[in-house]
Short mmCIF file of C-alpha atoms in Angstrom, two decimals:
data_model
loop_
_atom_site.label_atom_id
_atom_site.label_comp_id
_atom_site.label_asym_id
_atom_site.label_seq_id
_atom_site.Cartn_x
_atom_site.Cartn_y
_atom_site.Cartn_z
CA MET G 1 121.44 64.21 121.72
CA ILE G 2 119.57 66.09 119.04
CA LYS G 3 121.77 67.52 116.36
CA VAL G 4 119.28 69.10 113.90
CA THR G 5 118.74 71.25 110.74
CA ARG G 6 116.78 72.81 108.20
CA ASP G 7 114.10 71.15 106.61
CA LYS G 8 112.48 70.76 102.97
CA LEU G 9 108.92 70.90 101.91
CA SER G 10 109.68 67.90 99.80
CA ILE G 11 112.78 65.90 98.64
CA LEU G 12 110.84 64.78 95.69
CA ILE G 13 111.44 66.70 92.51
CA VAL G 14 109.38 69.73 93.58
CA MET G 15 112.23 70.21 96.10
CA LEU G 16 114.10 72.02 93.48
CA PHE G 17 111.32 74.50 93.34
CA LEU G 18 110.24 74.94 96.78
CA ILE G 19 113.08 73.82 99.19
CA SER G 20 112.20 75.42 102.56
CA LEU G 21 115.24 75.27 104.69
CA THR G 22 114.41 77.15 107.89
CA GLY G 23 116.61 75.84 110.42
CA CYS G 24 116.66 72.62 112.71
CA LYS G 25 113.61 71.59 114.65
CA SER G 26 111.34 73.10 111.91
CA ASP G 27 109.07 72.14 108.92
CA SER G 28 107.82 74.61 106.49
CA LYS G 29 104.18 73.93 107.80
CA GLN G 30 105.34 75.21 111.07
CA VAL G 31 106.22 78.55 109.61
CA SER G 32 103.62 81.37 109.74
CA SER G 33 102.60 83.17 106.54
CA VAL G 34 103.39 86.74 107.26
CA ASN G 35 102.01 89.83 105.41
CA VAL G 36 104.86 92.36 106.06
CA LYS G 37 102.97 95.03 104.23
CA ASN G 38 100.79 95.64 107.16
CA ILE G 39 103.52 96.17 109.70
CA THR G 40 104.01 99.92 110.68
CA THR G 41 107.36 101.56 110.84
CA LYS G 42 107.22 101.67 114.73
CA GLN G 43 106.38 98.04 114.89
CA TRP G 44 109.30 97.07 112.62
CA GLN G 45 111.60 99.25 114.78
CA GLU G 46 110.37 97.40 117.78
CA ASP G 47 111.09 94.10 116.00
CA ILE G 48 114.64 95.29 114.93
CA ASP G 49 115.35 96.24 118.76
CA TYR G 50 113.97 92.80 119.85
CA LEU G 51 116.26 91.06 117.38
CA GLY G 52 119.17 93.21 118.53
CA THR G 53 118.69 92.46 122.20
CA ASN G 54 117.78 88.92 122.10
CA LEU G 55 119.87 87.16 119.41
CA PRO G 56 123.14 88.08 121.18
CA LYS G 57 121.82 86.89 124.45
CA ASP G 58 120.36 83.80 123.11
CA HIS G 59 122.92 82.52 120.62
CA LYS G 60 125.61 80.14 121.65
CA ASN G 61 128.39 82.46 120.56
CA ILE G 62 127.17 85.17 118.39
CA TYR G 63 130.41 87.09 117.99
CA HIS G 64 132.47 84.26 116.59
CA SER G 65 132.62 85.71 113.14
CA ILE G 66 131.33 89.21 113.66
CA THR G 67 132.28 91.81 116.27
CA LYS G 68 129.65 93.39 118.74
CA GLU G 69 130.51 96.70 117.20
CA ASP G 70 129.63 95.56 113.74
CA PHE G 71 126.37 93.64 114.75
CA ASP G 72 125.19 96.69 116.79
CA LYS G 73 125.95 99.07 113.75
CA GLU G 74 123.75 96.66 111.45
CA ILE G 75 120.93 96.80 113.93
CA LEU G 76 121.04 100.52 114.50
CA ASP G 77 121.34 101.19 110.64
CA LEU G 78 118.52 99.29 110.01
CA LYS G 79 116.26 100.84 112.56
CA ASN G 80 117.26 104.37 111.13
CA ASP G 81 116.56 103.16 107.66
CA ALA G 82 113.19 101.63 108.45
CA PRO G 83 111.02 104.58 107.82
CA LYS G 84 112.12 104.82 104.18
CA LEU G 85 111.96 101.13 103.44
CA LYS G 86 109.28 98.79 102.34
CA GLY G 87 108.36 95.64 104.14
CA TYR G 88 110.18 93.25 101.96
CA GLU G 89 113.22 95.40 101.98
CA ILE G 90 113.37 95.39 105.77
CA LYS G 91 112.69 91.62 105.71
CA CYS G 92 115.59 91.14 103.52
CA ARG G 93 117.93 93.47 105.62
CA LEU G 94 116.97 91.35 108.65
CA ALA G 95 118.19 88.14 106.65
CA GLU G 96 121.35 90.04 105.94
CA ILE G 97 122.04 90.59 109.68
CA ALA G 98 121.23 86.99 110.50
CA ALA G 99 123.52 85.81 107.79
CA SER G 100 126.46 88.08 109.01
CA VAL G 101 126.57 86.06 112.25
CA GLY G 102 128.37 83.49 110.01
CA ASP G 103 126.85 80.15 110.84
CA ALA G 104 124.47 78.58 108.42
CA HIS G 105 121.80 77.68 111.08
CA THR G 106 121.32 81.34 112.23
CA SER G 107 119.04 82.57 109.53
CA LEU G 108 115.82 84.12 108.43
CA ASN G 109 114.95 81.99 105.28
CA LEU G 110 113.31 84.30 102.71
CA ASN G 111 111.71 81.36 100.97
CA SER G 112 109.87 80.12 103.98
CA ASP G 113 106.61 81.95 104.06
CA ASN G 114 105.09 81.14 100.69
CA SER G 115 106.81 84.27 99.21
CA SER G 116 106.09 85.09 95.46
CA THR G 117 108.08 83.33 92.87
CA TYR G 118 108.53 82.94 89.30
CA PRO G 119 107.22 79.54 88.02
CA ILE G 120 110.68 78.39 87.17
CA ALA G 121 113.11 75.97 89.09
CA VAL G 122 116.76 75.90 88.18
CA GLN G 123 119.63 73.49 89.27
CA HIS G 124 123.40 73.75 89.11
CA PHE G 125 125.24 71.58 86.83
CA ASN G 126 128.81 72.24 86.97
CA GLU G 127 129.06 75.95 85.59
CA ASP G 128 125.64 76.05 84.34
CA LEU G 129 122.28 76.79 85.85
CA ARG G 130 119.67 74.71 83.94
CA VAL G 131 115.92 74.78 83.97
CA VAL G 132 114.61 71.63 85.49
CA ILE G 133 111.03 72.69 86.17
CA THR G 134 108.49 75.18 84.75
CA ASP G 135 105.00 75.34 83.79
CA LYS G 136 103.43 73.94 80.73
CA ALA G 137 103.14 77.30 78.95
CA HIS G 138 106.93 77.54 78.99
CA LYS G 139 107.82 73.84 78.36
CA ASP G 140 110.38 74.85 75.71
CA ILE G 141 112.87 76.29 78.24
CA LEU G 142 113.25 73.00 80.00
CA GLY G 143 116.84 72.01 79.94
CA LYS G 144 118.18 75.45 78.85
CA LYS G 145 120.60 77.51 80.48
CA LEU G 146 119.66 80.55 82.50
CA ILE G 147 122.09 83.23 81.57
CA SER G 148 120.64 86.49 82.62
CA ILE G 149 117.85 88.36 84.31
CA ASN G 150 116.92 91.63 82.95
CA GLY G 151 120.28 91.82 81.00
CA ILE G 152 122.37 91.10 84.15
CA SER G 153 124.35 87.91 83.91
CA ILE G 154 123.03 85.19 86.22
CA ASP G 155 126.63 84.92 87.94
CA LYS G 156 126.21 88.51 88.93
CA VAL G 157 122.80 88.09 90.13
CA MET G 158 123.63 85.16 92.27
CA LYS G 159 126.70 86.97 93.69
CA LYS G 160 124.36 89.71 94.85
CA THR G 161 122.23 87.11 96.76
CA ASP G 162 125.20 85.92 98.87
CA SER G 163 124.71 88.46 101.60
CA LEU G 164 121.22 87.20 102.18
CA ILE G 165 122.11 83.63 102.57
CA SER G 166 123.26 82.06 105.94
CA HIS G 167 126.13 79.80 104.79
CA GLU G 168 129.41 78.35 105.71
CA ASN G 169 130.62 77.14 102.43
CA ASN G 170 129.93 77.69 98.64
CA GLN G 171 128.11 74.29 98.25
CA TRP G 172 125.12 75.83 100.38
CA LEU G 173 125.25 79.12 98.53
CA GLU G 174 124.47 77.04 95.36
CA VAL G 175 121.54 75.34 96.99
CA MET G 176 120.02 78.64 98.15
CA ASP G 177 120.85 81.22 95.39
CA ALA G 178 119.15 78.85 92.74
CA GLN G 179 116.00 79.69 94.86
CA TYR G 180 116.58 83.26 95.55
CA VAL G 181 117.06 84.28 91.92
CA MET G 182 113.49 83.22 91.52
CA MET G 183 112.03 85.57 94.02
CA PRO G 184 110.85 89.05 92.84
CA ASP G 185 111.07 90.80 96.14
CA ILE G 186 114.82 89.70 96.34
CA LEU G 187 115.43 90.86 92.74
CA LYS G 188 114.03 94.28 93.48
CA LEU G 189 116.07 94.74 96.63
CA LEU G 190 119.17 93.81 94.57
CA GLY G 191 118.36 96.34 91.92
CA VAL G 192 117.80 93.61 89.22
CA THR G 193 114.18 94.92 88.71
CA THR G 194 111.80 97.45 89.90
CA LYS G 195 108.60 95.62 89.12
CA ASP G 196 107.37 92.14 89.12
CA LYS G 197 107.66 91.46 85.33
CA VAL G 198 111.24 90.47 84.52
CA GLU G 199 113.06 89.32 81.38
CA PHE G 200 114.89 86.03 81.63
CA SER G 201 117.31 84.95 79.03
CA PHE G 202 117.83 81.23 78.24
CA GLN G 203 120.43 79.66 76.05
CA ASP G 204 120.19 76.13 74.32
CA ASP G 205 123.20 74.10 73.59
CA ASN G 206 123.45 75.60 70.10
CA LYS G 207 123.98 78.91 71.58
CA LYS G 208 120.47 80.16 70.48
CA ILE G 209 119.17 82.73 73.01
CA ASP G 210 115.52 83.31 73.96
CA LYS G 211 114.37 86.22 76.03
CA ILE G 212 111.09 85.69 77.80
CA GLU G 213 109.17 87.85 80.19
CA PHE G 214 107.75 86.30 83.23
CA TYR G 215 105.38 87.41 85.99
CA PRO G 216 105.30 85.69 89.38
CA GLY G 217 103.18 82.59 89.37
CA LYS G 218 102.42 79.17 91.03
CA LEU G 219 103.54 75.69 89.91
CA THR G 220 100.70 73.21 90.62
CA ALA G 221 100.18 69.73 89.87
CA GLU G 222 98.17 70.54 86.79
CA ASN G 223 100.38 72.93 85.06
CA ILE G 224 104.02 71.67 86.35
CA VAL G 225 106.48 70.16 83.94
CA LYS G 226 109.83 68.69 84.57
CA VAL G 227 113.04 67.55 82.74
CA GLN G 228 112.43 64.20 84.71
CA ASP G 229 109.07 63.60 82.89
CA GLU G 230 111.08 63.23 79.78
CA MET G 231 113.73 61.09 80.89
CA PRO G 232 113.87 57.78 78.81
CA ILE G 233 114.77 55.69 81.91
CA LYS G 234 114.19 56.39 85.56
CA PRO G 235 117.30 56.47 87.77
CA LEU G 236 117.39 54.36 90.81
CA LYS G 237 117.18 57.41 93.13
CA LEU G 238 113.63 58.03 91.66
CA GLN G 239 112.32 54.48 91.85
CA TYR G 240 110.44 54.96 94.96
CA ASP G 241 107.08 53.65 95.34
CA PRO G 242 104.60 56.47 94.62
CA LYS G 243 102.07 54.82 96.89
CA ASP G 244 104.28 54.85 99.96
CA LYS G 245 103.46 57.92 101.87
CA THR G 246 106.86 57.82 103.70
CA ALA G 247 109.13 57.72 100.52
CA ASN G 248 109.70 61.31 100.78
CA LEU G 249 111.47 60.68 104.14
CA TYR G 250 113.34 57.24 103.64
CA TRP G 251 112.96 54.13 101.50
CA TYR G 252 115.06 51.16 100.34
CA LYS G 253 115.20 48.90 97.26
CA TYR G 254 117.17 45.68 96.27
CA ILE G 255 118.69 45.57 92.88
CA PRO G 256 119.26 41.99 92.15
CA LYS G 257 121.46 42.27 88.97
CA ASP G 258 123.75 44.70 90.84
CA LYS G 259 123.54 42.64 94.18
CA THR G 260 123.05 46.18 95.73
CA LEU G 261 120.72 47.35 98.52
CA TYR G 262 120.03 51.06 97.97
CA PHE G 263 118.62 53.01 100.91
CA GLN G 264 117.53 56.50 100.38
CA TYR G 265 117.58 58.74 103.70
CA ASN G 266 116.16 61.95 103.03
CA LYS G 267 115.15 63.39 106.50
CA CYS G 268 115.99 62.50 110.02
CA ILE G 269 112.65 62.52 111.44
CA ASP G 270 109.95 60.10 112.53
CA ARG G 271 106.78 60.21 114.55
CA ALA G 272 108.35 60.52 117.96
CA VAL G 273 110.59 63.36 116.67
CA ALA G 274 107.72 65.07 114.89
CA LYS G 275 105.75 65.00 118.17
CA MET G 276 108.70 66.47 120.09
CA TYR G 277 108.96 69.42 117.30
CA GLY G 278 105.27 70.20 118.01
CA TYR G 279 103.86 69.04 114.66
CA LYS G 280 100.23 68.67 114.89
CA ASP G 281 100.30 65.93 112.35
CA TYR G 282 102.93 63.84 114.11
CA GLU G 283 100.89 60.74 113.97
CA ASP G 284 101.17 60.75 110.04
CA TYR G 285 104.95 60.17 110.38
CA PRO G 286 106.37 56.65 110.39
CA ASP G 287 108.20 54.97 113.21
CA PHE G 288 111.81 54.89 112.34
CA ASP G 289 112.55 51.80 114.55
CA GLU G 290 109.84 49.95 112.70
CA PHE G 291 111.34 51.09 109.56
CA SER G 292 114.85 50.06 110.53
CA LYS G 293 113.49 46.55 111.46
CA GLY G 294 112.27 46.18 107.82
CA LEU G 295 115.55 47.21 106.50
CA LEU G 296 117.49 45.02 108.76
CA LYS G 297 115.28 41.97 107.78
CA GLU G 298 115.98 42.82 103.99
CA ILE G 299 119.66 42.89 104.76
CA ASP G 300 119.42 39.47 106.36
CA LYS G 301 117.64 37.80 103.56
CA LYS G 302 119.47 39.28 100.44
CA ASN G 303 122.72 38.56 98.86
CA ILE G 304 124.46 41.95 99.18
CA ASP G 305 127.80 43.09 97.28
CA LYS G 306 127.20 46.72 98.04
CA PHE G 307 125.09 48.73 100.60
CA VAL G 308 124.55 52.28 99.09
CA ILE G 309 123.08 54.80 101.50
CA ASP G 310 122.01 58.05 99.67
CA LEU G 311 122.20 61.12 101.83
CA ARG G 312 122.20 63.74 98.99
CA ASN G 313 118.79 65.16 99.96
CA ASN G 314 119.24 64.92 103.65
CA GLY G 315 118.82 68.28 105.22
CA GLY G 316 118.73 67.03 108.69
CA GLY G 317 116.52 66.47 111.75
CA ASP G 318 117.35 64.30 114.69
CA SER G 319 120.66 62.70 114.22
CA SER G 320 119.97 60.16 116.91
CA LEU G 321 117.76 58.22 114.48
CA MET G 322 120.72 57.28 112.19
CA THR G 323 123.21 57.01 114.95
CA THR G 324 121.20 54.34 116.42
CA LEU G 325 120.80 52.42 113.13
CA VAL G 326 124.52 52.71 112.15
CA ASP G 327 125.49 51.29 115.54
CA LYS G 328 123.38 48.04 114.60
CA LEU G 329 124.61 48.02 111.04
CA ALA G 330 128.22 48.03 112.20
CA ASN G 331 127.54 44.68 113.95
CA ILE G 332 126.39 42.90 110.80
CA ASN G 333 129.36 40.82 109.51
CA LYS G 334 128.01 40.34 105.90
CA LEU G 335 128.25 44.06 105.38
CA LYS G 336 131.91 44.60 106.41
CA GLY G 337 133.55 46.59 103.54
CA LYS G 338 130.47 46.93 101.55
CA PHE G 339 129.02 50.47 102.73
CA TYR G 340 129.03 53.25 100.08
CA VAL G 341 127.57 56.67 101.10
CA ILE G 342 126.44 59.32 98.51
CA ILE G 343 126.57 62.95 99.74
CA GLY G 344 126.04 66.21 98.00
CA ARG G 345 125.50 70.03 98.32
CA GLU G 346 122.02 69.49 99.97
CA THR G 347 123.50 67.22 102.67
CA PHE G 348 123.17 69.52 105.65
CA SER G 349 123.42 69.46 109.52
CA SER G 350 122.14 66.14 110.74
CA GLY G 351 122.56 64.88 107.29
CA VAL G 352 126.37 65.48 107.68
CA PHE G 353 126.16 63.88 111.26
CA ALA G 354 124.81 60.77 109.58
CA ALA G 355 127.79 60.85 107.09
CA VAL G 356 130.15 61.06 110.03
CA ASP G 357 128.48 58.27 111.67
CA PHE G 358 128.90 56.05 108.63
CA MET G 359 132.63 57.11 108.49
CA ASP G 360 133.31 56.39 112.16
CA TYR G 361 131.23 53.28 112.75
CA VAL G 362 131.69 51.44 109.48
CA LYS G 363 134.56 53.03 107.48
CA ALA G 364 132.23 53.65 104.54
CA LYS G 365 133.53 54.92 101.21
CA PHE G 366 131.92 58.39 100.05
CA TYR G 367 131.03 59.28 96.66
CA GLY G 368 129.31 62.61 95.24
CA GLU G 369 129.94 66.10 96.10
CA PRO G 370 131.18 68.07 99.10
CA THR G 371 128.25 68.68 101.64
CA GLY G 372 126.25 71.87 102.06
CA GLY G 373 126.88 71.77 105.78
CA ASN G 374 130.16 71.92 107.67
CA VAL G 375 131.31 68.98 109.79
CA ASN G 376 132.24 71.27 112.54
CA GLY G 377 130.00 74.18 113.48
CA TYR G 378 127.11 75.66 115.30
CA GLY G 379 123.57 74.25 115.44
CA ASP G 380 120.78 72.58 117.36
CA ILE G 381 118.54 75.75 116.73
CA LYS G 382 115.79 77.37 118.50
CA TYR G 383 113.74 80.35 117.25
CA LEU G 384 113.26 84.06 118.03
CA VAL G 385 109.69 85.09 116.96
CA LEU G 386 109.56 88.89 116.22
CA PRO G 387 106.66 90.33 118.13
CA ASN G 388 104.94 92.24 115.41
CA SER G 389 105.92 90.73 112.04
CA LYS G 390 106.02 87.25 113.46
CA LEU G 391 108.99 86.38 111.47
CA LYS G 392 110.99 83.41 112.72
CA ILE G 393 114.78 83.74 112.86
CA SER G 394 116.62 80.69 113.83
CA TYR G 395 119.73 80.73 115.92
CA SER G 396 122.32 78.10 117.16
CA THR G 397 122.40 76.92 120.81
CA LYS G 398 125.44 74.65 120.54
CA TYR G 399 128.81 73.95 119.01
CA PHE G 400 129.56 70.72 117.49
CA ASN G 401 133.15 69.58 116.92
CA LEU G 402 132.88 66.27 115.17
CA ASP G 403 136.22 65.64 113.29
CA ASN G 404 139.01 68.22 113.07
CA LYS G 405 140.42 66.63 109.77
CA PHE G 406 137.45 68.50 108.03
CA LYS G 407 138.31 72.20 107.80
CA LYS G 408 134.87 73.00 106.45
CA ASN G 409 132.30 70.58 104.72
CA PHE G 410 132.60 66.79 104.31
CA ILE G 411 134.61 65.84 101.27
CA PRO G 412 133.78 62.55 99.48
CA ASP G 413 136.58 59.98 98.77
CA VAL G 414 135.31 60.08 95.08
CA THR G 415 134.07 63.47 93.75
CA ILE G 416 131.47 63.01 90.96
CA ASN G 417 129.84 66.13 89.35
CA GLU G 418 126.53 65.26 87.87
CA THR G 419 126.34 66.29 84.10
CA PHE G 420 123.03 67.67 82.71
CA ASN G 421 123.24 65.35 79.63
CA ASP G 422 123.26 62.25 81.95
CA TYR G 423 120.79 63.73 84.18
CA LYS G 424 118.12 64.37 81.39
CA ASN G 425 118.80 60.84 80.12
CA GLY G 426 118.10 59.30 83.57
CA ILE G 427 121.69 58.45 84.42
CA ASP G 428 122.85 58.90 87.93
CA ASP G 429 126.49 59.67 87.50
CA VAL G 430 127.18 58.94 91.29
CA TYR G 431 125.57 55.47 91.33
CA GLU G 432 126.96 54.46 88.16
CA ALA G 433 130.43 55.35 89.56
CA ILE G 434 129.70 53.12 92.62
CA LYS G 435 128.56 50.18 90.42
CA LYS G 436 131.94 50.04 88.66
#
């Protein structure tokens, strides 16, 4: 059975800037770039009608959280408002309608079509939103806290984005709001600005505040700078082989001094799954069965005290890949009682399914943060493609009830919140906790 999810452009560090989570069975390269400026009011209204007619018909249970009356009213209100709205405003309103359905897989991801962004990536560290990526011209803001945009506190700005984000828990909001606050069209819609130029306020650890004006811009291999570039040591989670073309999907490494086998599993996809999804470049994907054989051989020949499976970056795909592997791992006697699984806010959909498999099959111990996806909920998505704008809205076709002991997201046995001070110094708080 395929239990699938939203995908990322890359789970390497650039993911913090360009995570594109568009729903199961999709990859960013499968999403068409849409110029909504060229769509007429009549065409938008046709698209709105199409959504209002087909989403209730195709969704597994669209009225599980919203009433038919409220949904119909949102569609009618947007159709009536369309003549006075700009294209990006209609697009954002469509995202709000999708989000109002109340499941994280039914969505219009506003960051999925090369939308304009500011050249900054921020990440949550406890209560702070820190700059982890920017361009060389603004290197001095790396590591600083983003505290406001155009004089509006960042907490208030993020709160304004909530209605645009399809989510089921606050962890997923943290993943998405860090992206959405960097999109000028969204800031305009929310009344934060009326133009592309905005003023970001940053605060260092000495409470000194810098106010800097930004225009939208691209991060490229030539101009990008990252906090990770300045780490004095590279944490295990970043010790992949840069020559390995599949390392953005999955890789493993044995640590002799810790007698630990570390396996990072970032995306539930391989060549067969990519072909099934219709990816034109499916032949470039690895065969997960062949990868698994190599992992099993490594397990057989190494002295292992702890087997660490890192699902922190796993946004999903086809859950059957990991289910098949976990079934094999469960029969390896030398691993009994040695499974440690890392989860986090970006663990979503089939990434959560993988966590449940490790819980059910091998009784693993879990470290990290609660997941961004719920354990029980709607998923296995398909798409509605709006006829004129060609916007793709994902919707759920199945309901999965995996374990009733979880009310929402998967909660780890040991909760570890990464601190920025350890992060910038190359210390992985979660892995260090497992080592103890």
